Amino acid sequence: MKLLFINGVNLNLTGMREKGVYGEQPLDLINAEIKTHFMGDTCDFYQSNSEGDICTAIQLAEGNYDGIVLNAGAYTHYSYAIRDAIAAVTVPVVEVHMSNVHAREEFRHKSVISEVCKGVICGFGKNSYILAGESFKLS
Ligand code: DQA
């Protein structure tokens, strides 16, 4: 199975910002743990702070991956461009968040991408990525 893990805006600061919310581990260590967990599968990782680059990564995944695990960060809450990119491809996308966005500020309760995603996983810290990746193996 080929999985693409995409992290969006500010996720490069994981381990440095709001440690009580997102944990103390940097993104590259989280990605290394994911790779170990999915040994035997192909896992690729992409991070960008740019909305357009995330759209391009989703477009390029078409035909090349069995699934995308996407933490779009704050873009989740307002990016119609990312929503349209997800809707434009047939590769299934699972939306993830490390934090439980529903237990946080009101603006985080709304996702404009959930409707075009296969499912949503949030609130399990770095394990949200692993749970999302595992979901592709169940279908
Ligand atoms: C996040 C939640 C978003 O609301 C926030 O803007 C992030 C990270 C999460 O992983 O919990 O940057 O997607």
mmCIF file of N, CA and C and ligand atoms in Angstrom:
data_model
loop_
_atom_site.group_PDB
_atom_site.id
_atom_site.type_symbol
_atom_site.label_atom_id
_atom_site.label_comp_id
_atom_site.label_asym_id
_atom_site.label_seq_id
_atom_site.Cartn_x
_atom_site.Cartn_y
_atom_site.Cartn_z
ATOM 1 N N MET A 1 0.834 -1.195 0.000
ATOM 2 C CA MET A 1 0.000 0.000 0.000
ATOM 3 C C MET A 1 0.879 1.259 0.000
ATOM 4 N N LYS A 2 0.469 2.244 -0.810
ATOM 5 C CA LYS A 2 1.255 3.492 -0.886
ATOM 6 C C LYS A 2 0.464 4.635 -0.253
ATOM 7 N N LEU A 3 1.026 5.198 0.783
ATOM 8 C CA LEU A 3 0.327 6.267 1.502
ATOM 9 C C LEU A 3 1.134 7.562 1.459
ATOM 10 N N LEU A 4 0.427 8.657 1.283
ATOM 11 C CA LEU A 4 1.064 9.980 1.313
ATOM 12 C C LEU A 4 0.534 10.754 2.515
ATOM 13 N N PHE A 5 1.431 11.178 3.372
ATOM 14 C CA PHE A 5 1.078 11.967 4.552
ATOM 15 C C PHE A 5 1.400 13.426 4.256
ATOM 16 N N ILE A 6 0.370 14.256 4.223
ATOM 17 C CA ILE A 6 0.566 15.681 3.939
ATOM 18 C C ILE A 6 0.279 16.496 5.202
ATOM 19 N N ASN A 7 1.223 17.333 5.555
ATOM 20 C CA ASN A 7 1.016 18.264 6.659
ATOM 21 C C ASN A 7 1.040 19.689 6.133
ATOM 22 N N GLY A 8 0.059 20.466 6.568
ATOM 23 C CA GLY A 8 -0.071 21.823 6.071
ATOM 24 C C GLY A 8 0.557 22.866 6.973
ATOM 25 N N VAL A 9 -0.058 23.997 6.939
ATOM 26 C CA VAL A 9 0.521 25.209 7.511
ATOM 27 C C VAL A 9 0.810 25.087 9.022
ATOM 28 N N ASN A 10 2.013 25.477 9.373
ATOM 29 C CA ASN A 10 2.525 25.508 10.757
ATOM 30 C C ASN A 10 2.833 24.143 11.363
ATOM 31 N N LEU A 11 2.528 23.080 10.638
ATOM 32 C CA LEU A 11 2.819 21.744 11.186
ATOM 33 C C LEU A 11 4.327 21.480 11.231
ATOM 34 N N ASN A 12 5.100 22.275 10.467
ATOM 35 C CA ASN A 12 6.571 22.182 10.557
ATOM 36 C C ASN A 12 7.078 22.634 11.927
ATOM 37 N N LEU A 13 6.234 23.336 12.667
ATOM 38 C CA LEU A 13 6.625 23.809 14.007
ATOM 39 C C LEU A 13 6.234 22.828 15.111
ATOM 40 N N THR A 14 5.718 21.684 14.732
ATOM 41 C CA THR A 14 5.331 20.688 15.733
ATOM 42 C C THR A 14 6.544 20.332 16.596
ATOM 43 N N GLY A 15 6.323 20.303 17.904
ATOM 44 C CA GLY A 15 7.429 20.037 18.836
ATOM 45 C C GLY A 15 8.008 21.326 19.404
ATOM 46 N N MET A 16 7.700 22.439 18.719
ATOM 47 C CA MET A 16 8.188 23.748 19.175
ATOM 48 C C MET A 16 7.033 24.651 19.610
ATOM 49 N N ARG A 17 5.890 24.535 18.937
ATOM 50 C CA ARG A 17 4.768 25.425 19.254
ATOM 51 C C ARG A 17 3.747 24.681 20.120
ATOM 52 N N GLU A 18 3.070 25.386 20.976
ATOM 53 C CA GLU A 18 1.952 24.862 21.778
ATOM 54 C C GLU A 18 2.145 23.378 22.141
ATOM 55 N N LYS A 19 3.226 23.129 22.861
ATOM 56 C CA LYS A 19 3.601 21.734 23.163
ATOM 57 C C LYS A 19 2.509 20.983 23.933
ATOM 58 N N GLY A 20 1.754 21.728 24.744
ATOM 59 C CA GLY A 20 0.660 21.112 25.509
ATOM 60 C C GLY A 20 -0.448 20.607 24.600
ATOM 61 N N VAL A 21 -0.540 21.178 23.398
ATOM 62 C CA VAL A 21 -1.600 20.783 22.450
ATOM 63 C C VAL A 21 -1.072 19.749 21.459
ATOM 64 N N TYR A 22 0.124 20.010 20.906
ATOM 65 C CA TYR A 22 0.616 19.184 19.794
ATOM 66 C C TYR A 22 1.782 18.263 20.163
ATOM 67 N N GLY A 23 2.186 18.313 21.433
ATOM 68 C CA GLY A 23 3.248 17.411 21.873
ATOM 69 C C GLY A 23 4.636 18.002 21.698
ATOM 70 N N GLU A 24 5.612 17.257 22.126
ATOM 71 C CA GLU A 24 6.998 17.744 22.175
ATOM 72 C C GLU A 24 7.854 17.201 21.041
ATOM 73 N N GLN A 25 7.294 16.291 20.270
ATOM 74 C CA GLN A 25 8.097 15.649 19.211
ATOM 75 C C GLN A 25 8.048 16.436 17.916
ATOM 76 N N PRO A 26 9.185 16.647 17.284
ATOM 77 C CA PRO A 26 9.164 17.321 15.979
ATOM 78 C C PRO A 26 8.547 16.433 14.891
ATOM 79 N N LEU A 27 8.109 17.089 13.840
ATOM 80 C CA LEU A 27 7.396 16.374 12.778
ATOM 81 C C LEU A 27 8.240 15.261 12.156
ATOM 82 N N ASP A 28 9.540 15.503 11.993
ATOM 83 C CA ASP A 28 10.348 14.448 11.348
ATOM 84 C C ASP A 28 10.438 13.188 12.219
ATOM 85 N N LEU A 29 10.389 13.352 13.543
ATOM 86 C CA LEU A 29 10.385 12.166 14.415
ATOM 87 C C LEU A 29 9.032 11.455 14.376
ATOM 88 N N ILE A 30 7.972 12.245 14.321
ATOM 89 C CA ILE A 30 6.628 11.655 14.187
ATOM 90 C C ILE A 30 6.566 10.862 12.874
ATOM 91 N N ASN A 31 7.090 11.471 11.797
ATOM 92 C CA ASN A 31 7.080 10.786 10.497
ATOM 93 C C ASN A 31 7.902 9.496 10.535
ATOM 94 N N ALA A 32 9.020 9.530 11.267
ATOM 95 C CA ALA A 32 9.858 8.321 11.382
ATOM 96 C C ALA A 32 9.081 7.212 12.104
ATOM 97 N N GLU A 33 8.317 7.596 13.124
ATOM 98 C CA GLU A 33 7.503 6.596 13.847
ATOM 99 C C GLU A 33 6.418 6.016 12.950
ATOM 100 N N ILE A 34 5.838 6.887 12.131
ATOM 101 C CA ILE A 34 4.798 6.426 11.196
ATOM 102 C C ILE A 34 5.410 5.423 10.219
ATOM 103 N N LYS A 35 6.579 5.756 9.701
ATOM 104 C CA LYS A 35 7.273 4.881 8.744
ATOM 105 C C LYS A 35 7.551 3.505 9.362
ATOM 106 N N THR A 36 7.982 3.510 10.619
ATOM 107 C CA THR A 36 8.242 2.245 11.317
ATOM 108 C C THR A 36 6.946 1.464 11.493
ATOM 109 N N HIS A 37 5.883 2.165 11.870
ATOM 110 C CA HIS A 37 4.598 1.489 12.069
ATOM 111 C C HIS A 37 4.127 0.812 10.788
ATOM 112 N N PHE A 38 4.298 1.503 9.679
ATOM 113 C CA PHE A 38 3.811 0.976 8.398
ATOM 114 C C PHE A 38 4.916 0.279 7.599
ATOM 115 N N MET A 39 5.788 -0.392 8.324
ATOM 116 C CA MET A 39 6.864 -1.138 7.671
ATOM 117 C C MET A 39 6.233 -2.140 6.696
ATOM 118 N N GLY A 40 6.748 -2.210 5.502
ATOM 119 C CA GLY A 40 6.142 -3.090 4.495
ATOM 120 C C GLY A 40 5.264 -2.310 3.535
ATOM 121 N N ASP A 41 4.861 -1.117 3.928
ATOM 122 C CA ASP A 41 4.119 -0.220 3.045
ATOM 123 C C ASP A 41 5.053 0.915 2.631
ATOM 124 N N THR A 42 4.646 1.632 1.601
ATOM 125 C CA THR A 42 5.411 2.821 1.214
ATOM 126 C C THR A 42 4.742 4.050 1.809
ATOM 127 N N CYS A 43 5.491 4.800 2.596
ATOM 128 C CA CYS A 43 4.963 6.040 3.178
ATOM 129 C C CYS A 43 5.814 7.201 2.707
ATOM 130 N N ASP A 44 5.177 8.179 2.084
ATOM 131 C CA ASP A 44 5.873 9.405 1.707
ATOM 132 C C ASP A 44 5.301 10.555 2.523
ATOM 133 N N PHE A 45 6.135 11.561 2.732
ATOM 134 C CA PHE A 45 5.751 12.670 3.611
ATOM 135 C C PHE A 45 6.002 14.005 2.905
ATOM 136 N N TYR A 46 5.037 14.901 3.061
ATOM 137 C CA TYR A 46 5.165 16.221 2.451
ATOM 138 C C TYR A 46 4.610 17.246 3.431
ATOM 139 N N GLN A 47 5.330 18.336 3.587
ATOM 140 C CA GLN A 47 4.821 19.443 4.414
ATOM 141 C C GLN A 47 4.996 20.738 3.656
ATOM 142 N N SER A 48 3.982 21.590 3.711
ATOM 143 C CA SER A 48 4.115 22.921 3.129
ATOM 144 C C SER A 48 3.237 23.899 3.893
ATOM 145 N N ASN A 49 3.726 25.121 3.976
ATOM 146 C CA ASN A 49 2.916 26.190 4.560
ATOM 147 C C ASN A 49 2.062 26.877 3.494
ATOM 148 N N SER A 50 2.255 26.479 2.250
ATOM 149 C CA SER A 50 1.586 27.152 1.144
ATOM 150 C C SER A 50 0.368 26.366 0.666
ATOM 151 N N GLU A 51 -0.751 27.044 0.623
ATOM 152 C CA GLU A 51 -2.023 26.425 0.224
ATOM 153 C C GLU A 51 -1.934 25.829 -1.181
ATOM 154 N N GLY A 52 -1.352 26.600 -2.111
ATOM 155 C CA GLY A 52 -1.261 26.130 -3.496
ATOM 156 C C GLY A 52 -0.388 24.896 -3.623
ATOM 157 N N ASP A 53 0.697 24.866 -2.868
ATOM 158 C CA ASP A 53 1.591 23.696 -2.926
ATOM 159 C C ASP A 53 0.895 22.443 -2.392
ATOM 160 N N ILE A 54 0.044 22.626 -1.399
ATOM 161 C CA ILE A 54 -0.712 21.482 -0.860
ATOM 162 C C ILE A 54 -1.692 20.984 -1.927
ATOM 163 N N CYS A 55 -2.339 21.914 -2.626
ATOM 164 C CA CYS A 55 -3.241 21.527 -3.724
ATOM 165 C C CYS A 55 -2.468 20.752 -4.787
ATOM 166 N N THR A 56 -1.270 21.230 -5.131
ATOM 167 C CA THR A 56 -0.455 20.548 -6.142
ATOM 168 C C THR A 56 -0.080 19.143 -5.670
ATOM 169 N N ALA A 57 0.280 19.007 -4.410
ATOM 170 C CA ALA A 57 0.643 17.680 -3.874
ATOM 171 C C ALA A 57 -0.546 16.724 -3.974
ATOM 172 N N ILE A 58 -1.738 17.215 -3.698
ATOM 173 C CA ILE A 58 -2.944 16.378 -3.796
ATOM 174 C C ILE A 58 -3.178 15.990 -5.260
ATOM 175 N N GLN A 59 -3.039 16.957 -6.161
ATOM 176 C CA GLN A 59 -3.221 16.664 -7.599
ATOM 177 C C GLN A 59 -2.233 15.613 -8.076
ATOM 178 N N LEU A 60 -0.977 15.749 -7.670
ATOM 179 C CA LEU A 60 0.079 14.834 -8.137
ATOM 180 C C LEU A 60 -0.057 13.435 -7.539
ATOM 181 N N ALA A 61 -0.802 13.328 -6.449
ATOM 182 C CA ALA A 61 -0.985 12.013 -5.801
ATOM 183 C C ALA A 61 -1.912 11.116 -6.621
ATOM 184 N N GLU A 62 -2.722 11.738 -7.473
ATOM 185 C CA GLU A 62 -3.691 10.973 -8.263
ATOM 186 C C GLU A 62 -2.988 9.898 -9.102
ATOM 187 N N GLY A 63 -3.408 8.679 -8.921
ATOM 188 C CA GLY A 63 -2.823 7.576 -9.679
ATOM 189 C C GLY A 63 -1.537 7.039 -9.076
ATOM 190 N N ASN A 64 -1.006 7.712 -8.090
ATOM 191 C CA ASN A 64 0.282 7.316 -7.512
ATOM 192 C C ASN A 64 0.196 6.806 -6.074
ATOM 193 N N TYR A 65 -0.937 7.020 -5.424
ATOM 194 C CA TYR A 65 -1.081 6.599 -4.020
ATOM 195 C C TYR A 65 -2.436 5.924 -3.818
ATOM 196 N N ASP A 66 -2.468 5.045 -2.803
ATOM 197 C CA ASP A 66 -3.733 4.403 -2.427
ATOM 198 C C ASP A 66 -4.536 5.283 -1.478
ATOM 199 N N GLY A 67 -3.844 6.186 -0.812
ATOM 200 C CA GLY A 67 -4.548 7.066 0.122
ATOM 201 C C GLY A 67 -3.681 8.217 0.565
ATOM 202 N N ILE A 68 -4.365 9.291 0.959
ATOM 203 C CA ILE A 68 -3.682 10.468 1.502
ATOM 204 C C ILE A 68 -4.185 10.690 2.926
ATOM 205 N N VAL A 69 -3.244 10.884 3.837
ATOM 206 C CA VAL A 69 -3.568 11.315 5.204
ATOM 207 C C VAL A 69 -3.230 12.796 5.251
ATOM 208 N N LEU A 70 -4.228 13.625 5.474
ATOM 209 C CA LEU A 70 -4.035 15.076 5.360
ATOM 210 C C LEU A 70 -4.338 15.815 6.661
ATOM 211 N N ASN A 71 -3.307 16.444 7.208
ATOM 212 C CA ASN A 71 -3.529 17.419 8.271
ATOM 213 C C ASN A 71 -3.267 18.785 7.649
ATOM 214 N N ALA A 72 -4.319 19.455 7.277
ATOM 215 C CA ALA A 72 -4.181 20.742 6.574
ATOM 216 C C ALA A 72 -3.944 21.897 7.543
ATOM 217 N N GLY A 73 -3.887 21.617 8.847
ATOM 218 C CA GLY A 73 -3.712 22.699 9.820
ATOM 219 C C GLY A 73 -4.875 23.674 9.723
ATOM 220 N N ALA A 74 -4.594 24.951 9.908
ATOM 221 C CA ALA A 74 -5.669 25.952 9.921
ATOM 222 C C ALA A 74 -6.383 26.070 8.570
ATOM 223 N N TYR A 75 -5.729 25.635 7.474
ATOM 224 C CA TYR A 75 -6.414 25.660 6.167
ATOM 225 C C TYR A 75 -7.691 24.823 6.188
ATOM 226 N N THR A 76 -7.702 23.818 7.055
ATOM 227 C CA THR A 76 -8.887 22.970 7.214
ATOM 228 C C THR A 76 -10.160 23.797 7.337
ATOM 229 N N HIS A 77 -10.028 24.913 8.040
ATOM 230 C CA HIS A 77 -11.214 25.643 8.450
ATOM 231 C C HIS A 77 -11.732 26.637 7.404
ATOM 232 N N TYR A 78 -10.908 26.879 6.348
ATOM 233 C CA TYR A 78 -11.384 27.880 5.377
ATOM 234 C C TYR A 78 -10.886 27.706 3.949
ATOM 235 N N SER A 79 -10.103 26.658 3.669
ATOM 236 C CA SER A 79 -9.532 26.584 2.316
ATOM 237 C C SER A 79 -10.432 25.822 1.340
ATOM 238 N N TYR A 80 -11.175 26.594 0.550
ATOM 239 C CA TYR A 80 -11.997 25.971 -0.501
ATOM 240 C C TYR A 80 -11.110 25.442 -1.620
ATOM 241 N N ALA A 81 -9.898 25.997 -1.747
ATOM 242 C CA ALA A 81 -8.969 25.513 -2.777
ATOM 243 C C ALA A 81 -8.536 24.075 -2.458
ATOM 244 N N ILE A 82 -8.204 23.819 -1.198
ATOM 245 C CA ILE A 82 -7.816 22.444 -0.820
ATOM 246 C C ILE A 82 -9.027 21.523 -0.919
ATOM 247 N N ARG A 83 -10.165 21.999 -0.515
ATOM 248 C CA ARG A 83 -11.393 21.196 -0.646
ATOM 249 C C ARG A 83 -11.607 20.802 -2.114
ATOM 250 N N ASP A 84 -11.469 21.759 -3.033
ATOM 251 C CA ASP A 84 -11.683 21.475 -4.455
ATOM 252 C C ASP A 84 -10.624 20.515 -4.998
ATOM 253 N N ALA A 85 -9.389 20.631 -4.500
ATOM 254 C CA ALA A 85 -8.322 19.711 -4.939
ATOM 255 C C ALA A 85 -8.663 18.287 -4.514
ATOM 256 N N ILE A 86 -9.164 18.122 -3.301
ATOM 257 C CA ILE A 86 -9.543 16.783 -2.816
ATOM 258 C C ILE A 86 -10.693 16.232 -3.671
ATOM 259 N N ALA A 87 -11.661 17.111 -3.959
ATOM 260 C CA ALA A 87 -12.823 16.678 -4.763
ATOM 261 C C ALA A 87 -12.417 16.329 -6.190
ATOM 262 N N ALA A 88 -11.298 16.895 -6.660
ATOM 263 C CA ALA A 88 -10.871 16.705 -8.049
ATOM 264 C C ALA A 88 -10.174 15.372 -8.290
ATOM 265 N N VAL A 89 -9.720 14.721 -7.217
ATOM 266 C CA VAL A 89 -8.975 13.464 -7.387
ATOM 267 C C VAL A 89 -9.809 12.286 -6.890
ATOM 268 N N THR A 90 -9.434 11.098 -7.361
ATOM 269 C CA THR A 90 -10.159 9.907 -6.891
ATOM 270 C C THR A 90 -9.434 9.231 -5.727
ATOM 271 N N VAL A 91 -8.178 9.594 -5.512
ATOM 272 C CA VAL A 91 -7.455 9.011 -4.383
ATOM 273 C C VAL A 91 -8.147 9.458 -3.084
ATOM 274 N N PRO A 92 -8.489 8.478 -2.221
ATOM 275 C CA PRO A 92 -9.203 8.849 -0.997
ATOM 276 C C PRO A 92 -8.328 9.605 -0.006
ATOM 277 N N VAL A 93 -8.940 10.570 0.658
ATOM 278 C CA VAL A 93 -8.229 11.422 1.623
ATOM 279 C C VAL A 93 -8.886 11.287 2.992
ATOM 280 N N VAL A 94 -8.084 11.017 4.010
ATOM 281 C CA VAL A 94 -8.595 11.050 5.385
ATOM 282 C C VAL A 94 -8.042 12.296 6.071
ATOM 283 N N GLU A 95 -8.950 13.095 6.601
ATOM 284 C CA GLU A 95 -8.581 14.328 7.318
ATOM 285 C C GLU A 95 -8.142 13.981 8.740
ATOM 286 N N VAL A 96 -7.023 14.511 9.166
ATOM 287 C CA VAL A 96 -6.605 14.262 10.542
ATOM 288 C C VAL A 96 -6.245 15.565 11.252
ATOM 289 N N HIS A 97 -6.394 15.497 12.559
ATOM 290 C CA HIS A 97 -5.914 16.550 13.460
ATOM 291 C C HIS A 97 -5.339 15.888 14.689
ATOM 292 N N MET A 98 -4.218 16.401 15.146
ATOM 293 C CA MET A 98 -3.643 15.855 16.376
ATOM 294 C C MET A 98 -4.506 16.204 17.577
ATOM 295 N N SER A 99 -4.994 17.436 17.606
ATOM 296 C CA SER A 99 -5.833 17.853 18.729
ATOM 297 C C SER A 99 -7.294 17.510 18.449
ATOM 298 N N ASN A 100 -8.097 17.502 19.518
ATOM 299 C CA ASN A 100 -9.544 17.346 19.343
ATOM 300 C C ASN A 100 -10.109 18.730 19.028
ATOM 301 N N VAL A 101 -10.245 19.011 17.746
ATOM 302 C CA VAL A 101 -10.650 20.358 17.318
ATOM 303 C C VAL A 101 -12.033 20.743 17.870
ATOM 304 N N HIS A 102 -12.842 19.742 18.191
ATOM 305 C CA HIS A 102 -14.197 20.026 18.686
ATOM 306 C C HIS A 102 -14.205 20.461 20.153
ATOM 307 N N ALA A 103 -13.084 20.227 20.813
ATOM 308 C CA ALA A 103 -12.964 20.641 22.221
ATOM 309 C C ALA A 103 -12.209 21.957 22.330
ATOM 310 N N ARG A 104 -11.966 22.609 21.194
ATOM 311 C CA ARG A 104 -11.185 23.847 21.185
ATOM 312 C C ARG A 104 -12.046 25.030 20.718
ATOM 313 N N GLU A 105 -11.410 26.077 20.246
ATOM 314 C CA GLU A 105 -12.137 27.285 19.858
ATOM 315 C C GLU A 105 -13.185 26.985 18.784
ATOM 316 N N GLU A 106 -14.227 27.794 18.809
ATOM 317 C CA GLU A 106 -15.360 27.641 17.885
ATOM 318 C C GLU A 106 -14.917 27.551 16.410
ATOM 319 N N PHE A 107 -13.943 28.393 16.010
ATOM 320 C CA PHE A 107 -13.569 28.419 14.586
ATOM 321 C C PHE A 107 -12.977 27.093 14.130
ATOM 322 N N ARG A 108 -12.481 26.285 15.096
ATOM 323 C CA ARG A 108 -11.899 24.990 14.728
ATOM 324 C C ARG A 108 -12.951 23.901 14.576
ATOM 325 N N HIS A 109 -14.189 24.203 14.972
ATOM 326 C CA HIS A 109 -15.248 23.186 14.886
ATOM 327 C C HIS A 109 -15.687 22.969 13.451
ATOM 328 N N LYS A 110 -15.438 23.968 12.614
ATOM 329 C CA LYS A 110 -15.887 23.902 11.215
ATOM 330 C C LYS A 110 -14.717 23.469 10.323
ATOM 331 N N SER A 111 -14.955 22.421 9.535
ATOM 332 C CA SER A 111 -13.982 22.011 8.511
ATOM 333 C C SER A 111 -14.668 22.117 7.165
ATOM 334 N N VAL A 112 -14.005 22.778 6.214
ATOM 335 C CA VAL A 112 -14.592 22.866 4.872
ATOM 336 C C VAL A 112 -14.135 21.695 4.003
ATOM 337 N N ILE A 113 -13.264 20.840 4.549
ATOM 338 C CA ILE A 113 -12.772 19.710 3.739
ATOM 339 C C ILE A 113 -13.409 18.371 4.121
ATOM 340 N N SER A 114 -14.006 18.297 5.329
ATOM 341 C CA SER A 114 -14.544 17.002 5.800
ATOM 342 C C SER A 114 -15.506 16.373 4.798
ATOM 343 N N GLU A 115 -16.339 17.230 4.208
ATOM 344 C CA GLU A 115 -17.395 16.747 3.311
ATOM 345 C C GLU A 115 -16.845 15.969 2.109
ATOM 346 N N VAL A 116 -15.616 16.300 1.689
ATOM 347 C CA VAL A 116 -15.049 15.619 0.518
ATOM 348 C C VAL A 116 -13.973 14.596 0.920
ATOM 349 N N CYS A 117 -13.832 14.385 2.230
ATOM 350 C CA CYS A 117 -12.870 13.384 2.715
ATOM 351 C C CYS A 117 -13.598 12.074 3.002
ATOM 352 N N LYS A 118 -12.811 11.000 2.996
ATOM 353 C CA LYS A 118 -13.376 9.675 3.289
ATOM 354 C C LYS A 118 -13.796 9.596 4.753
ATOM 355 N N GLY A 119 -13.031 10.224 5.618
ATOM 356 C CA GLY A 119 -13.334 10.232 7.041
ATOM 357 C C GLY A 119 -12.460 11.234 7.752
ATOM 358 N N VAL A 120 -12.712 11.350 9.047
ATOM 359 C CA VAL A 120 -11.999 12.335 9.865
ATOM 360 C C VAL A 120 -11.543 11.677 11.156
ATOM 361 N N ILE A 121 -10.291 11.905 11.521
ATOM 362 C CA ILE A 121 -9.776 11.403 12.801
ATOM 363 C C ILE A 121 -9.119 12.572 13.519
ATOM 364 N N CYS A 122 -9.505 12.803 14.760
ATOM 365 C CA CYS A 122 -8.876 13.887 15.504
ATOM 366 C C CYS A 122 -8.793 13.549 16.975
ATOM 367 N N GLY A 123 -7.802 14.155 17.627
ATOM 368 C CA GLY A 123 -7.741 14.077 19.080
ATOM 369 C C GLY A 123 -6.794 13.040 19.645
ATOM 370 N N PHE A 124 -6.085 12.327 18.805
ATOM 371 C CA PHE A 124 -5.203 11.258 19.296
ATOM 372 C C PHE A 124 -3.717 11.605 19.180
ATOM 373 N N GLY A 125 -3.422 12.891 19.120
ATOM 374 C CA GLY A 125 -2.028 13.310 19.016
ATOM 375 C C GLY A 125 -1.396 12.745 17.753
ATOM 376 N N LYS A 126 -0.132 12.356 17.863
ATOM 377 C CA LYS A 126 0.558 11.822 16.673
ATOM 378 C C LYS A 126 -0.090 10.525 16.191
ATOM 379 N N ASN A 127 -0.782 9.836 17.092
ATOM 380 C CA ASN A 127 -1.434 8.580 16.683
ATOM 381 C C ASN A 127 -2.614 8.816 15.735
ATOM 382 N N SER A 128 -3.075 10.059 15.640
ATOM 383 C CA SER A 128 -4.132 10.350 14.653
ATOM 384 C C SER A 128 -3.663 9.970 13.253
ATOM 385 N N TYR A 129 -2.374 10.203 12.965
ATOM 386 C CA TYR A 129 -1.841 9.873 11.627
ATOM 387 C C TYR A 129 -1.848 8.358 11.400
ATOM 388 N N ILE A 130 -1.462 7.623 12.441
ATOM 389 C CA ILE A 130 -1.383 6.160 12.316
ATOM 390 C C ILE A 130 -2.796 5.568 12.173
ATOM 391 N N LEU A 131 -3.734 6.084 12.978
ATOM 392 C CA LEU A 131 -5.115 5.590 12.879
ATOM 393 C C LEU A 131 -5.683 5.864 11.486
ATOM 394 N N ALA A 132 -5.362 7.028 10.944
ATOM 395 C CA ALA A 132 -5.844 7.373 9.597
ATOM 396 C C ALA A 132 -5.220 6.450 8.553
ATOM 397 N N GLY A 133 -3.924 6.208 8.669
ATOM 398 C CA GLY A 133 -3.253 5.302 7.727
ATOM 399 C C GLY A 133 -3.826 3.893 7.815
ATOM 400 N N GLU A 134 -4.066 3.444 9.035
ATOM 401 C CA GLU A 134 -4.639 2.099 9.230
ATOM 402 C C GLU A 134 -6.019 1.989 8.588
ATOM 403 N N SER A 135 -6.754 3.082 8.579
ATOM 404 C CA SER A 135 -8.138 3.044 8.041
ATOM 405 C C SER A 135 -8.136 2.595 6.570
ATOM 406 N N PHE A 136 -7.066 2.909 5.847
ATOM 407 C CA PHE A 136 -7.010 2.500 4.442
ATOM 408 C C PHE A 136 -6.872 0.995 4.286
ATOM 409 N N LYS A 137 -6.343 0.351 5.319
ATOM 410 C CA LYS A 137 -6.111 -1.102 5.246
ATOM 411 C C LYS A 137 -7.393 -1.864 5.542
ATOM 412 N N LEU A 138 -8.363 -1.196 6.139
ATOM 413 C CA LEU A 138 -9.607 -1.857 6.525
ATOM 414 C C LEU A 138 -10.601 -1.913 5.372
ATOM 415 N N SER A 139 -10.349 -1.079 4.339
ATOM 416 C CA SER A 139 -11.355 -1.017 3.269
ATOM 417 C C SER A 139 -10.909 -1.783 2.035
HETATM 418 C C1 DQA B 1 -4.590 20.980 13.772
HETATM 419 C C2 DQA B 1 -5.813 21.745 14.308
HETATM 420 C C3 DQA B 1 -5.992 23.039 13.555
HETATM 421 O O1 DQA B 1 -7.120 23.741 14.062
HETATM 422 C C4 DQA B 1 -4.776 23.927 13.737
HETATM 423 O O2 DQA B 1 -4.923 25.115 12.999
HETATM 424 C C5 DQA B 1 -3.507 23.240 13.417
HETATM 425 C C6 DQA B 1 -3.343 21.837 13.784
HETATM 426 C C7 DQA B 1 -4.300 19.698 14.592
HETATM 427 O O3 DQA B 1 -3.509 18.891 14.141
HETATM 428 O O4 DQA B 1 -4.837 19.552 15.700
HETATM 429 O O5 DQA B 1 -2.560 23.846 12.917
HETATM 430 O O6 DQA B 1 -4.866 20.580 12.436
#
